[in-house]
């Protein structure tokens, strides 16, 4: 089985490029030259150098003694929270800014949910000296204030989006609109493995450094390159794509994707796309999508802004359809509990998104000699207000 794109940009029946005529020029430019750029020696060298010296890679693979005892197995945490700017998002933005420079672009746009992708984009734009505009849902602007301040300090312009649910989906719509109006000088840095071909494949390649490192680190620590489980949360799916990438063709490695169940999968306030969605087209690709009987997008909900998205990337829709990955979901409350547990047992405050992956440890029966890797996609600084509000309530 092949879990990568075919030559038309499809993962099985998912993917492709469903775009308005006005975006055609931009997208075909990217489709025609992204692989040549990514495979060139100068790109590879510059990308690797920046991942090392600027982002701080490789991120550690940390054996969690306390979690291992609690769940009676062997648990390793992949510490993407320790990257510069606090999450895995920097891997992708470094790759895309190098691409944009090679394409001669001078203006960068991005969408952001939790603000992590906005900060990672503003960061690489500052370094590259390129103008940066970040679209962000008005609700997210309010609930992720520290990241908004950071983007501004880094020199980016943050444009709050007041349409729809005022979250990530709506910010993405606005960014697409901007690109249509500015086709020549602008590159759109999409923050996840979503959007028209070639974005899902390109972003997965940039994030694949996560699983490339896990293989090397596990080999050193355990003598084995492959774990029994890799667990990652899924919003659009980029940290999961990166953590799964180099294990896709190792059928013994169980891939666990964890979606946000919000207040409960069937509560009407959820973002568990594989459980609630059907095939449909959103933001330029065919994937699974939460929609009404007549195809209107259903507003998603999660306490975690980074998971509050009504779709998943086409790679994940295919991993779900082919059963290569198992999809679980964790509620707001389960994630909040898991975040508190990791904080107090290991001294690591995870991002709310990553806490969903940790919550899945409760849902799986591990063997005592299993090797389990949980991808800690980011750190919890941006979520302190949410955490404090919740922990006040349960005290
Ligand atoms: C953005 C974000 C996510 C969700 O995005 P994916 O593309 O699914 O990885 C998860 N964790 C953190 C910390 C994030 O910032």
XYZ file of C-alpha atoms and ligand atoms in Angstrom:
410
model
C 0.000 0.000 0.000
C 1.264 3.467 -0.840
C 0.300 6.252 1.570
C 1.925 9.072 -0.396
C 0.414 11.205 -3.149
C 0.117 9.980 -6.716
C 1.265 12.158 -9.622
C -1.980 14.158 -9.537
C -1.676 14.985 -5.853
C -4.148 12.402 -4.538
C -3.943 10.147 -1.514
C -6.354 7.456 -2.694
C -9.600 9.352 -3.345
C -8.540 12.355 -1.231
C -6.488 15.432 -2.076
C -6.185 17.126 -5.458
C -6.484 20.850 -6.121
C -10.012 22.292 -6.206
C -9.352 25.962 -6.709
C -10.967 28.951 -8.336
C -9.586 29.982 -11.723
C -7.979 33.026 -10.081
C -5.664 30.861 -7.971
C -4.551 28.746 -10.877
C -1.374 30.650 -11.654
C -0.071 30.473 -8.076
C -0.904 26.841 -7.563
C 0.497 25.577 -10.852
C 3.688 27.549 -10.230
C 4.055 25.739 -6.905
C 3.074 22.344 -8.307
C 5.601 22.658 -11.100
C 8.607 23.633 -9.054
C 8.277 22.619 -5.400
C 9.941 19.219 -5.752
C 12.819 20.565 -7.778
C 13.463 23.217 -5.120
C 13.040 20.846 -2.155
C 15.413 18.303 -3.696
C 18.132 20.788 -4.631
C 21.335 20.582 -2.617
C 21.353 24.279 -1.741
C 17.808 24.091 -0.350
C 18.470 20.927 1.621
C 21.607 22.379 3.137
C 20.031 25.706 4.104
C 16.924 23.994 5.522
C 18.969 21.591 7.637
C 21.240 24.342 8.893
C 18.334 26.520 10.013
C 16.528 23.596 11.648
C 19.689 22.980 13.652
C 21.001 26.455 14.460
C 17.777 28.485 14.459
C 14.993 26.096 15.509
C 17.182 24.058 17.889
C 16.796 20.626 16.326
C 16.969 17.758 16.875
C 14.281 18.030 19.527
C 14.916 15.568 22.377
C 13.211 12.199 22.677
C 12.601 11.992 26.422
C 11.864 8.794 28.328
C 9.048 9.565 30.750
C 9.633 7.412 33.778
C 6.473 8.577 35.547
C 4.100 8.064 32.619
C 5.724 4.711 31.864
C 5.033 3.550 35.435
C 1.501 4.914 35.383
C 0.576 3.164 32.117
C 2.799 0.086 32.714
C 4.690 0.382 29.443
C 7.567 2.412 27.940
C 6.640 5.967 27.019
C 8.838 8.452 25.176
C 7.911 12.078 24.575
C 9.048 13.753 21.343
C 9.751 17.265 22.563
C 8.549 19.550 19.750
C 7.573 21.935 22.557
C 11.272 22.765 22.913
C 11.590 24.157 19.381
C 12.089 27.875 18.819
C 8.628 29.539 18.989
C 7.277 26.622 21.020
C 5.867 24.091 18.584
C 6.443 21.977 15.490
C 5.093 24.821 13.287
C 8.584 26.316 12.845
C 9.726 23.250 10.823
C 7.207 24.078 8.100
C 7.596 27.872 8.119
C 11.386 27.610 7.737
C 10.866 25.331 4.744
C 8.239 27.564 3.148
C 10.117 30.843 3.627
C 13.150 29.346 1.871
C 10.830 28.250 -0.942
C 9.176 31.695 -1.146
C 12.587 33.373 -1.430
C 13.563 31.062 -4.265
C 10.291 31.925 -6.021
C 11.119 35.642 -5.705
C 8.108 36.443 -3.482
C 8.208 39.587 -1.315
C 4.988 39.379 0.674
C 3.854 36.522 2.940
C 0.354 35.745 4.175
C -0.750 33.095 6.646
C -3.792 31.931 8.606
C -3.569 30.968 12.245
C -5.744 29.293 14.888
C -3.879 29.057 18.185
C -1.443 31.663 16.937
C 1.473 29.219 16.856
C 1.586 29.160 13.060
C 1.191 32.949 12.959
C 4.116 33.390 15.346
C 6.245 30.857 13.455
C 5.463 32.673 10.184
C 6.092 36.155 11.628
C 9.393 34.817 12.988
C 10.759 33.539 9.680
C 9.495 36.667 7.884
C 11.380 38.886 10.325
C 14.540 36.916 9.643
C 14.013 36.981 5.869
C 12.984 40.652 5.781
C 9.620 39.926 4.121
C 6.301 41.658 4.791
C 3.950 39.432 6.812
C 0.160 39.518 7.185
C -1.585 37.006 9.451
C -5.328 36.301 9.318
C -6.803 35.142 12.620
C -10.394 34.536 13.725
C -11.600 37.232 16.134
C -12.398 34.626 18.803
C -8.888 33.226 18.550
C -7.425 36.746 18.742
C -9.165 37.042 22.121
C -8.276 33.599 23.492
C -4.633 33.577 22.349
C -3.658 37.150 23.238
C 0.032 36.463 24.059
C 0.637 35.111 20.565
C -1.056 38.136 18.990
C 1.328 40.413 20.901
C 4.312 38.342 19.769
C 3.307 38.539 16.097
C 3.046 42.321 16.397
C 6.433 42.614 18.111
C 7.943 40.512 15.323
C 6.673 43.081 12.840
C 3.677 41.238 11.398
C 0.246 42.709 10.799
C -2.567 40.684 12.432
C -5.964 40.957 10.712
C -8.870 39.717 12.900
C -11.571 37.866 10.921
C -15.170 38.515 11.970
C -17.000 36.146 9.600
C -18.474 32.691 10.331
C -17.395 31.104 13.605
C -14.515 33.636 13.797
C -11.976 30.818 14.098
C -9.464 28.959 11.941
C -11.736 28.010 9.020
C -12.752 31.634 8.541
C -9.172 32.894 8.821
C -8.223 30.404 6.081
C -11.020 31.704 3.824
C -9.724 35.266 4.250
C -6.131 34.261 3.478
C -7.275 32.518 0.286
C -9.190 35.665 -0.696
C -6.054 37.764 -0.150
C -3.967 35.432 -2.326
C -6.467 35.621 -5.160
C -6.172 39.404 -5.034
C -2.352 39.357 -4.839
C -1.246 36.540 -7.120
C 2.159 37.812 -8.203
C 4.228 39.002 -5.245
C 2.650 36.910 -2.457
C 3.322 33.439 -1.087
C 0.707 31.864 1.186
C 2.337 29.849 3.980
C -0.346 27.307 4.893
C 0.144 26.014 8.427
C -0.929 22.402 8.129
C -1.204 19.456 5.735
C -4.346 20.947 4.199
C -5.131 23.051 1.129
C -4.735 22.241 -2.570
C -1.938 20.049 -3.899
C 1.040 20.512 -3.388
C 0.553 21.901 0.138
C -0.347 18.663 1.953
C 2.648 16.845 0.506
C 5.006 19.803 0.877
C 4.106 20.469 4.518
C 4.303 16.736 5.355
C 7.812 16.648 3.888
C 8.923 19.639 5.981
C 7.466 18.076 9.142
C 8.839 14.612 8.387
C 12.034 15.605 10.191
C 10.124 14.632 13.363
C 9.905 10.921 12.505
C 13.318 10.956 10.845
C 14.762 11.990 14.211
C 12.593 9.568 16.207
C 14.034 6.615 14.258
C 17.618 7.644 14.975
C 16.923 8.525 18.622
C 15.012 5.309 19.334
C 17.768 3.229 17.797
C 20.302 4.830 20.146
C 18.077 4.492 23.207
C 16.483 1.083 22.653
C 18.365 -0.631 19.836
C 15.162 -0.518 17.747
C 14.337 2.083 15.106
C 10.598 1.524 15.232
C 8.223 1.927 18.178
C 4.996 -0.043 18.699
C 2.894 3.130 18.827
C 3.176 6.713 17.637
C 0.500 8.986 19.085
C -0.196 12.527 17.873
C -3.063 15.007 17.969
C -4.745 16.064 14.721
C -6.085 19.501 13.868
C -5.252 19.729 10.168
C -2.716 17.002 10.820
C 0.793 18.398 10.296
C 2.448 17.303 13.548
C 0.841 13.866 13.137
C 1.968 13.684 9.491
C 5.511 14.519 10.576
C 5.491 12.011 13.427
C 3.993 9.232 11.231
C 5.859 9.930 7.971
C 8.840 7.599 8.191
C 6.728 4.853 9.794
C 3.949 4.742 7.180
C 5.447 1.686 5.507
C 6.215 -0.139 8.763
C 2.913 -1.955 9.340
C 3.957 -3.051 12.850
C 4.020 0.572 14.004
C 0.523 1.477 15.171
C -0.301 5.059 14.248
C -2.765 6.737 16.605
C -4.324 10.061 15.581
C -6.250 11.926 18.277
C -8.973 14.401 17.350
C -10.708 16.913 19.592
C -14.081 15.644 20.829
C -14.839 19.020 22.430
C -17.755 18.589 24.857
C -18.376 15.061 23.514
C -18.380 13.645 19.977
C -22.178 13.805 19.674
C -22.719 16.919 21.813
C -22.974 19.207 18.784
C -19.802 20.897 20.051
C -16.941 18.857 18.689
C -14.171 18.779 16.094
C -13.893 14.969 15.680
C -13.830 15.011 11.879
C -13.408 11.302 11.127
C -16.348 10.419 13.383
C -18.671 13.177 12.200
C -17.456 13.959 8.685
C -18.124 12.808 5.155
C -16.084 13.289 1.975
C -16.278 16.855 0.713
C -14.178 19.760 -0.482
C -12.778 22.402 1.842
C -9.965 24.899 1.283
C -8.940 23.409 -2.036
C -8.805 19.676 -1.433
C -11.111 16.702 -1.189
C -11.049 15.232 2.283
C -13.286 14.346 5.196
C -15.321 17.276 6.367
C -17.967 18.024 9.005
C -20.966 19.117 6.957
C -24.748 19.192 6.942
C -26.857 16.974 4.655
C -26.770 19.700 2.000
C -23.029 20.257 2.270
C -22.794 23.323 4.525
C -19.717 23.241 6.748
C -20.631 22.572 10.382
C -18.946 24.946 12.821
C -16.461 22.914 14.830
C -15.713 23.359 18.517
C -12.722 22.557 20.714
C -11.288 24.258 23.791
C -8.012 24.054 21.893
C -7.759 26.641 19.110
C -5.254 24.554 17.152
C -7.698 21.632 16.840
C -10.818 23.706 16.188
C -11.090 22.832 12.468
C -13.936 21.045 10.614
C -11.664 18.983 8.336
C -8.424 17.013 8.299
C -5.708 16.842 5.680
C -6.220 14.425 2.771
C -3.308 12.239 3.868
C -5.126 11.569 7.130
C -8.475 10.988 5.424
C -6.697 8.269 3.433
C -4.970 6.819 6.514
C -8.422 6.642 8.112
C -10.135 5.125 5.050
C -7.411 2.500 4.595
C -7.300 1.863 8.371
C -3.539 2.459 8.399
C -4.059 4.852 11.330
C -6.496 4.487 14.220
C -8.435 7.638 15.033
C -9.413 8.316 18.656
C -10.824 11.454 20.195
C -10.390 13.215 23.527
C -12.788 15.685 25.123
C -11.853 19.116 26.491
C -12.005 17.696 29.983
C -9.845 14.655 29.205
C -7.232 16.911 27.616
C -7.255 19.357 30.553
C -6.732 16.461 32.988
C -3.895 15.023 30.898
C -2.195 18.437 30.770
C -2.347 18.796 34.553
C -1.044 15.263 35.007
C 2.002 15.772 32.757
C 2.723 19.137 34.400
C 2.740 17.671 37.898
C 4.445 14.346 37.135
C 7.080 15.451 34.653
C 7.372 19.230 35.006
C 6.302 19.746 31.387
C 3.323 22.008 30.649
C 2.079 20.838 27.233
C 0.024 22.778 24.696
C -3.700 22.033 24.967
C -3.489 20.419 21.528
C -0.715 18.047 22.628
C -2.696 17.236 25.785
C -5.251 15.508 23.527
C -2.534 13.078 22.407
C -1.603 12.451 26.042
C -5.251 11.799 26.924
C -5.229 8.859 24.487
C -2.836 7.004 26.829
C -5.923 6.328 28.955
C -7.719 4.672 26.029
C -5.175 2.044 24.923
C -4.173 -1.242 26.597
C -0.400 -1.354 26.251
C 1.817 -4.383 26.777
C 4.579 -3.972 29.349
C 7.302 -4.197 26.719
C 5.660 -1.824 24.206
C 7.546 1.264 23.092
C 5.221 4.224 22.788
C 6.102 7.649 21.375
C 3.804 10.593 22.118
C 4.420 13.704 20.050
C 4.354 16.764 22.320
C 3.565 19.180 19.501
C 3.939 22.350 21.567
C 4.288 24.023 24.936
C 1.484 25.361 27.079
C 2.494 29.002 27.612
C -0.208 30.253 25.246
C -2.856 28.223 27.129
C -2.166 29.391 30.679
C -5.335 31.441 30.933
C -7.493 28.489 29.828
C -5.667 26.148 32.200
C -5.984 28.506 35.165
C -9.706 29.068 34.605
C -10.308 25.328 34.547
C -8.126 24.415 37.511
C -9.808 27.156 39.611
C -13.101 25.390 38.943
C -11.974 21.922 39.987
C -10.117 23.031 43.135
C -1.256 24.114 15.309
C -1.009 23.139 16.374
C -1.566 21.845 16.333
C -2.552 21.424 15.278
O -2.088 21.452 13.982
P -1.651 20.152 13.195
O -1.455 20.623 11.809
O -2.748 19.143 13.323
O -0.396 19.659 13.825
C -1.223 20.955 17.325
N -0.399 21.300 18.339
C 0.142 22.530 18.422
C 1.024 22.854 19.578
C -0.144 23.485 17.458
O 0.397 24.702 17.560
